[in-house]
Amino acid sequence: MKTTDSNRWRTIDIVVASVIAVAFGVIFWAWGLVWSATEGAFSFFPPAQTLIYGVWLVPAVLGGLVIRKPGASLYCELLAAIISALLGSQWGTIVLLQGLMQGLGAELAFAAFRYRSYRLPAALLAGALTGLSAAVFDFVYWNAERDIATYRLPYAALTVISATVIAGAGAYALTRALTRTGVLDRFPAARDRPLV
């Protein structure tokens, strides 16, 4: 990909991406508590718990939609994982590798659109690919001992669905809502705001 001035990160890009990441790092830490507290609710079919997985993947898509520069998805997801680890994530430092893989999933989606489209299809693909990267990691790291047909495959499919809806569509809706308030006026996302 050709590097241009439009791909160069500005100070405001770094600051806003960092704010997104830090906010979600705190959310990640708290979501870990929610995850643990809801295990019993999904005892009827444990892979169904991944329907709430997508929250952990939002910054990968949101960062890409707001910053709109190569590396934004990876930066936001990885920094959020670092923050959650520093806050004492129950999963320890392995979340750093997870954040890296999840951020790369969203980056691949935006790269597939050559970092030129940030509409709903790009957001949904970013959500789906970050969910797929999360599912692949969990498939081999967390769930390697589980049955493939009754646990790992449904877990992976539901993770991708959750990520597509929560991280993909959710981050897209959040970006549009933020754009309407004017807080993203210094970002390309503001070009998508309807004129009044």
PDB file of C-alpha atoms in Angstrom:
ATOM      1  CA  MET A   1       0.000   0.000   0.000  1.00  0.00           C
ATOM      2  CA  LYS A   2       1.302   3.383  -0.978  1.00  0.00           C
ATOM      3  CA  THR A   3       2.060   5.680   1.953  1.00  0.00           C
ATOM      4  CA  THR A   4       0.632   9.162   1.647  1.00  0.00           C
ATOM      5  CA  ASP A   5       0.171  12.065   3.993  1.00  0.00           C
ATOM      6  CA  SER A   6      -3.420  10.910   4.470  1.00  0.00           C
ATOM      7  CA  ASN A   7      -2.049   7.685   5.992  1.00  0.00           C
ATOM      8  CA  ARG A   8       0.219   9.525   8.421  1.00  0.00           C
ATOM      9  CA  TRP A   9      -1.110   9.613  11.952  1.00  0.00           C
ATOM     10  CA  ARG A  10      -1.751  13.049  13.436  1.00  0.00           C
ATOM     11  CA  THR A  11      -1.409  13.778  17.130  1.00  0.00           C
ATOM     12  CA  ILE A  12      -5.196  13.897  17.462  1.00  0.00           C
ATOM     13  CA  ASP A  13      -5.414  10.438  15.852  1.00  0.00           C
ATOM     14  CA  ILE A  14      -3.074   9.012  18.476  1.00  0.00           C
ATOM     15  CA  VAL A  15      -4.898  10.759  21.318  1.00  0.00           C
ATOM     16  CA  VAL A  16      -8.393   9.686  20.239  1.00  0.00           C
ATOM     17  CA  ALA A  17      -7.293   6.121  19.434  1.00  0.00           C
ATOM     18  CA  SER A  18      -5.682   5.965  22.876  1.00  0.00           C
ATOM     19  CA  VAL A  19      -8.839   7.261  24.561  1.00  0.00           C
ATOM     20  CA  ILE A  20     -10.906   4.607  22.747  1.00  0.00           C
ATOM     21  CA  ALA A  21      -8.410   1.926  23.759  1.00  0.00           C
ATOM     22  CA  VAL A  22      -8.137   2.964  27.398  1.00  0.00           C
ATOM     23  CA  ALA A  23     -11.910   3.224  27.783  1.00  0.00           C
ATOM     24  CA  PHE A  24     -12.347  -0.231  26.298  1.00  0.00           C
ATOM     25  CA  GLY A  25      -9.453  -1.612  28.333  1.00  0.00           C
ATOM     26  CA  VAL A  26     -11.479  -0.765  31.439  1.00  0.00           C
ATOM     27  CA  ILE A  27     -14.601  -2.213  29.807  1.00  0.00           C
ATOM     28  CA  PHE A  28     -12.638  -5.395  28.973  1.00  0.00           C
ATOM     29  CA  TRP A  29     -11.630  -5.815  32.587  1.00  0.00           C
ATOM     30  CA  ALA A  30     -15.227  -5.324  33.757  1.00  0.00           C
ATOM     31  CA  TRP A  31     -16.561  -7.549  30.960  1.00  0.00           C
ATOM     32  CA  GLY A  32     -14.353 -10.341  32.267  1.00  0.00           C
ATOM     33  CA  LEU A  33     -16.316 -10.143  35.515  1.00  0.00           C
ATOM     34  CA  VAL A  34     -19.604 -10.212  33.569  1.00  0.00           C
ATOM     35  CA  TRP A  35     -18.336 -13.220  31.597  1.00  0.00           C
ATOM     36  CA  SER A  36     -17.565 -15.126  34.789  1.00  0.00           C
ATOM     37  CA  ALA A  37     -20.866 -14.140  36.388  1.00  0.00           C
ATOM     38  CA  THR A  38     -22.903 -15.338  33.388  1.00  0.00           C
ATOM     39  CA  GLU A  39     -21.362 -18.800  32.998  1.00  0.00           C
ATOM     40  CA  GLY A  40     -24.225 -20.416  34.895  1.00  0.00           C
ATOM     41  CA  ALA A  41     -26.817 -18.720  32.702  1.00  0.00           C
ATOM     42  CA  PHE A  42     -25.371 -20.521  29.692  1.00  0.00           C
ATOM     43  CA  SER A  43     -25.022 -23.942  31.323  1.00  0.00           C
ATOM     44  CA  PHE A  44     -27.774 -25.270  29.013  1.00  0.00           C
ATOM     45  CA  PHE A  45     -25.351 -24.788  26.063  1.00  0.00           C
ATOM     46  CA  PRO A  46     -21.973 -23.333  27.125  1.00  0.00           C
ATOM     47  CA  PRO A  47     -20.856 -22.198  23.625  1.00  0.00           C
ATOM     48  CA  ALA A  48     -23.849 -19.816  23.630  1.00  0.00           C
ATOM     49  CA  GLN A  49     -21.956 -17.618  26.085  1.00  0.00           C
ATOM     50  CA  THR A  50     -19.976 -16.344  23.114  1.00  0.00           C
ATOM     51  CA  LEU A  51     -23.058 -14.379  22.090  1.00  0.00           C
ATOM     52  CA  ILE A  52     -21.710 -11.712  24.482  1.00  0.00           C
ATOM     53  CA  TYR A  53     -18.096 -12.079  23.246  1.00  0.00           C
ATOM     54  CA  GLY A  54     -18.367  -9.255  20.726  1.00  0.00           C
ATOM     55  CA  VAL A  55     -17.938  -6.560  23.386  1.00  0.00           C
ATOM     56  CA  TRP A  56     -14.243  -7.498  23.606  1.00  0.00           C
ATOM     57  CA  LEU A  57     -13.885  -6.821  19.884  1.00  0.00           C
ATOM     58  CA  VAL A  58     -15.519  -3.393  19.567  1.00  0.00           C
ATOM     59  CA  PRO A  59     -12.346  -1.259  19.778  1.00  0.00           C
ATOM     60  CA  ALA A  60     -10.798  -3.063  16.804  1.00  0.00           C
ATOM     61  CA  VAL A  61     -13.692  -2.018  14.579  1.00  0.00           C
ATOM     62  CA  LEU A  62     -14.405   1.325  16.257  1.00  0.00           C
ATOM     63  CA  GLY A  63     -10.777   2.411  16.012  1.00  0.00           C
ATOM     64  CA  GLY A  64     -10.713   1.627  12.304  1.00  0.00           C
ATOM     65  CA  LEU A  65     -14.004   3.435  11.653  1.00  0.00           C
ATOM     66  CA  VAL A  66     -13.014   6.566  13.567  1.00  0.00           C
ATOM     67  CA  ILE A  67      -9.298   6.937  12.774  1.00  0.00           C
ATOM     68  CA  ARG A  68      -9.487   5.505   9.229  1.00  0.00           C
ATOM     69  CA  LYS A  69      -5.780   4.879   8.893  1.00  0.00           C
ATOM     70  CA  PRO A  70      -3.758   1.692   8.568  1.00  0.00           C
ATOM     71  CA  GLY A  71      -2.955   0.270  11.988  1.00  0.00           C
ATOM     72  CA  ALA A  72      -5.839   1.937  13.862  1.00  0.00           C
ATOM     73  CA  SER A  73      -7.730  -1.307  14.492  1.00  0.00           C
ATOM     74  CA  LEU A  74      -4.628  -3.094  15.682  1.00  0.00           C
ATOM     75  CA  TYR A  75      -3.553  -0.160  17.860  1.00  0.00           C
ATOM     76  CA  CYS A  76      -6.920   0.195  19.602  1.00  0.00           C
ATOM     77  CA  GLU A  77      -7.485  -3.516  20.224  1.00  0.00           C
ATOM     78  CA  LEU A  78      -3.934  -4.204  21.381  1.00  0.00           C
ATOM     79  CA  LEU A  79      -3.758  -1.161  23.678  1.00  0.00           C
ATOM     80  CA  ALA A  80      -7.152  -2.071  25.160  1.00  0.00           C
ATOM     81  CA  ALA A  81      -5.803  -5.576  25.857  1.00  0.00           C
ATOM     82  CA  ILE A  82      -2.695  -4.082  27.489  1.00  0.00           C
ATOM     83  CA  ILE A  83      -4.852  -1.873  29.721  1.00  0.00           C
ATOM     84  CA  SER A  84      -7.055  -4.801  30.756  1.00  0.00           C
ATOM     85  CA  ALA A  85      -3.955  -6.861  31.578  1.00  0.00           C
ATOM     86  CA  LEU A  86      -2.535  -4.002  33.662  1.00  0.00           C
ATOM     87  CA  LEU A  87      -5.857  -3.781  35.519  1.00  0.00           C
ATOM     88  CA  GLY A  88      -5.539  -7.451  36.425  1.00  0.00           C
ATOM     89  CA  SER A  89      -7.435  -9.376  33.764  1.00  0.00           C
ATOM     90  CA  GLN A  90      -8.359 -12.805  35.075  1.00  0.00           C
ATOM     91  CA  TRP A  91      -6.717 -14.288  31.973  1.00  0.00           C
ATOM     92  CA  GLY A  92      -3.356 -12.650  32.601  1.00  0.00           C
ATOM     93  CA  THR A  93      -0.980 -11.519  29.898  1.00  0.00           C
ATOM     94  CA  ILE A  94      -2.254 -13.966  27.276  1.00  0.00           C
ATOM     95  CA  VAL A  95      -4.814 -11.255  26.487  1.00  0.00           C
ATOM     96  CA  LEU A  96      -1.971  -9.363  24.787  1.00  0.00           C
ATOM     97  CA  LEU A  97      -1.664 -12.058  22.137  1.00  0.00           C
ATOM     98  CA  GLN A  98      -5.440 -12.163  21.830  1.00  0.00           C
ATOM     99  CA  GLY A  99      -5.569  -8.389  21.347  1.00  0.00           C
ATOM    100  CA  LEU A 100      -2.907  -8.600  18.669  1.00  0.00           C
ATOM    101  CA  MET A 101      -4.762 -11.311  16.744  1.00  0.00           C
ATOM    102  CA  GLN A 102      -8.152  -9.630  17.121  1.00  0.00           C
ATOM    103  CA  GLY A 103      -6.789  -6.278  15.951  1.00  0.00           C
ATOM    104  CA  LEU A 104      -5.224  -7.958  12.930  1.00  0.00           C
ATOM    105  CA  GLY A 105      -8.594  -9.467  12.017  1.00  0.00           C
ATOM    106  CA  ALA A 106     -10.212  -6.040  11.732  1.00  0.00           C
ATOM    107  CA  GLU A 107      -7.153  -4.633   9.939  1.00  0.00           C
ATOM    108  CA  LEU A 108      -7.491  -7.322   7.278  1.00  0.00           C
ATOM    109  CA  ALA A 109     -11.077  -6.244   6.616  1.00  0.00           C
ATOM    110  CA  PHE A 110     -10.228  -2.568   6.213  1.00  0.00           C
ATOM    111  CA  ALA A 111      -7.188  -3.505   4.107  1.00  0.00           C
ATOM    112  CA  ALA A 112      -9.463  -5.604   1.873  1.00  0.00           C
ATOM    113  CA  PHE A 113     -11.319  -2.357   1.164  1.00  0.00           C
ATOM    114  CA  ARG A 114      -7.908  -0.652   0.682  1.00  0.00           C
ATOM    115  CA  TYR A 115      -8.693   1.631   3.637  1.00  0.00           C
ATOM    116  CA  ARG A 116     -11.187   3.497   1.433  1.00  0.00           C
ATOM    117  CA  SER A 117     -14.577   2.224   2.557  1.00  0.00           C
ATOM    118  CA  TYR A 118     -15.914   2.594   6.073  1.00  0.00           C
ATOM    119  CA  ARG A 119     -19.557   1.910   5.404  1.00  0.00           C
ATOM    120  CA  LEU A 120     -21.634  -0.826   7.021  1.00  0.00           C
ATOM    121  CA  PRO A 121     -20.335  -3.699   4.831  1.00  0.00           C
ATOM    122  CA  ALA A 122     -16.727  -2.872   5.803  1.00  0.00           C
ATOM    123  CA  ALA A 123     -17.700  -2.639   9.474  1.00  0.00           C
ATOM    124  CA  LEU A 124     -19.536  -5.979   9.329  1.00  0.00           C
ATOM    125  CA  LEU A 125     -16.574  -7.646   7.618  1.00  0.00           C
ATOM    126  CA  ALA A 126     -14.211  -6.136  10.216  1.00  0.00           C
ATOM    127  CA  GLY A 127     -16.438  -7.488  12.982  1.00  0.00           C
ATOM    128  CA  ALA A 128     -16.640 -10.908  11.351  1.00  0.00           C
ATOM    129  CA  LEU A 129     -12.871 -11.173  10.779  1.00  0.00           C
ATOM    130  CA  THR A 130     -11.973  -9.989  14.263  1.00  0.00           C
ATOM    131  CA  GLY A 131     -14.473 -12.548  15.554  1.00  0.00           C
ATOM    132  CA  LEU A 132     -12.922 -15.219  13.367  1.00  0.00           C
ATOM    133  CA  SER A 133      -9.439 -14.386  14.644  1.00  0.00           C
ATOM    134  CA  ALA A 134     -10.733 -14.556  18.227  1.00  0.00           C
ATOM    135  CA  ALA A 135     -12.443 -17.877  17.518  1.00  0.00           C
ATOM    136  CA  VAL A 136      -9.302 -19.356  15.946  1.00  0.00           C
ATOM    137  CA  PHE A 137      -7.212 -18.307  18.933  1.00  0.00           C
ATOM    138  CA  ASP A 138      -9.728 -19.733  21.393  1.00  0.00           C
ATOM    139  CA  PHE A 139     -10.087 -22.873  19.251  1.00  0.00           C
ATOM    140  CA  VAL A 140      -6.434 -23.792  19.776  1.00  0.00           C
ATOM    141  CA  TYR A 141      -5.590 -22.120  23.090  1.00  0.00           C
ATOM    142  CA  TRP A 142      -8.605 -22.171  25.401  1.00  0.00           C
ATOM    143  CA  ASN A 143     -10.740 -24.901  23.866  1.00  0.00           C
ATOM    144  CA  ALA A 144      -8.240 -27.428  22.496  1.00  0.00           C
ATOM    145  CA  GLU A 145      -9.473 -30.159  24.856  1.00  0.00           C
ATOM    146  CA  ARG A 146     -13.153 -29.610  24.081  1.00  0.00           C
ATOM    147  CA  ASP A 147     -15.190 -31.690  21.639  1.00  0.00           C
ATOM    148  CA  ILE A 148     -15.008 -30.247  18.168  1.00  0.00           C
ATOM    149  CA  ALA A 149     -18.612 -30.871  17.085  1.00  0.00           C
ATOM    150  CA  THR A 150     -20.496 -30.051  20.271  1.00  0.00           C
ATOM    151  CA  TYR A 151     -18.336 -27.225  21.600  1.00  0.00           C
ATOM    152  CA  ARG A 152     -15.562 -25.791  19.440  1.00  0.00           C
ATOM    153  CA  LEU A 153     -17.423 -25.381  16.134  1.00  0.00           C
ATOM    154  CA  PRO A 154     -20.577 -23.869  17.689  1.00  0.00           C
ATOM    155  CA  TYR A 155     -18.329 -21.668  19.877  1.00  0.00           C
ATOM    156  CA  ALA A 156     -16.476 -20.409  16.800  1.00  0.00           C
ATOM    157  CA  ALA A 157     -19.647 -19.785  14.777  1.00  0.00           C
ATOM    158  CA  LEU A 158     -21.374 -17.922  17.611  1.00  0.00           C
ATOM    159  CA  THR A 159     -18.230 -15.864  18.253  1.00  0.00           C
ATOM    160  CA  VAL A 160     -18.215 -14.711  14.634  1.00  0.00           C
ATOM    161  CA  ILE A 161     -21.938 -13.909  14.805  1.00  0.00           C
ATOM    162  CA  SER A 162     -21.502 -11.982  18.053  1.00  0.00           C
ATOM    163  CA  ALA A 163     -18.549 -10.058  16.657  1.00  0.00           C
ATOM    164  CA  THR A 164     -20.372  -9.225  13.441  1.00  0.00           C
ATOM    165  CA  VAL A 165     -23.390  -7.864  15.319  1.00  0.00           C
ATOM    166  CA  ILE A 166     -21.841  -6.287  18.427  1.00  0.00           C
ATOM    167  CA  ALA A 167     -18.420  -5.199  17.154  1.00  0.00           C
ATOM    168  CA  GLY A 168     -19.322  -4.692  13.478  1.00  0.00           C
ATOM    169  CA  ALA A 169     -22.820  -3.222  13.500  1.00  0.00           C
ATOM    170  CA  GLY A 170     -22.427  -1.860  17.032  1.00  0.00           C
ATOM    171  CA  ALA A 171     -19.217   0.039  16.276  1.00  0.00           C
ATOM    172  CA  TYR A 172     -20.750   1.336  13.060  1.00  0.00           C
ATOM    173  CA  ALA A 173     -23.812   2.627  14.953  1.00  0.00           C
ATOM    174  CA  LEU A 174     -21.595   4.123  17.673  1.00  0.00           C
ATOM    175  CA  THR A 175     -19.452   5.899  15.076  1.00  0.00           C
ATOM    176  CA  ARG A 176     -22.547   7.337  13.392  1.00  0.00           C
ATOM    177  CA  ALA A 177     -23.923   8.476  16.769  1.00  0.00           C
ATOM    178  CA  LEU A 178     -20.626  10.139  17.678  1.00  0.00           C
ATOM    179  CA  THR A 179     -20.478  11.781  14.261  1.00  0.00           C
ATOM    180  CA  ARG A 180     -23.923  13.313  14.729  1.00  0.00           C
ATOM    181  CA  THR A 181     -22.776  14.974  17.964  1.00  0.00           C
ATOM    182  CA  GLY A 182     -19.893  16.700  16.176  1.00  0.00           C
ATOM    183  CA  VAL A 183     -17.134  15.180  18.321  1.00  0.00           C
ATOM    184  CA  LEU A 184     -15.582  13.596  15.249  1.00  0.00           C
ATOM    185  CA  ASP A 185     -15.552  16.769  13.155  1.00  0.00           C
ATOM    186  CA  ARG A 186     -11.744  16.626  12.905  1.00  0.00           C
ATOM    187  CA  PHE A 187     -11.918  13.112  11.433  1.00  0.00           C
ATOM    188  CA  PRO A 188     -12.897  11.776   8.027  1.00  0.00           C
ATOM    189  CA  ALA A 189     -15.860  10.066   9.700  1.00  0.00           C
ATOM    190  CA  ALA A 190     -17.493  13.509   9.912  1.00  0.00           C
ATOM    191  CA  ARG A 191     -17.887  13.485   6.116  1.00  0.00           C
ATOM    192  CA  ASP A 192     -20.539  10.813   6.629  1.00  0.00           C
ATOM    193  CA  ARG A 193     -22.645  13.115   8.792  1.00  0.00           C
ATOM    194  CA  PRO A 194     -25.844  14.275   7.123  1.00  0.00           C
ATOM    195  CA  LEU A 195     -25.987  18.025   6.618  1.00  0.00           C
ATOM    196  CA  VAL A 196     -28.726  19.818   8.526  1.00  0.00           C
TER     197      VAL A 196
END
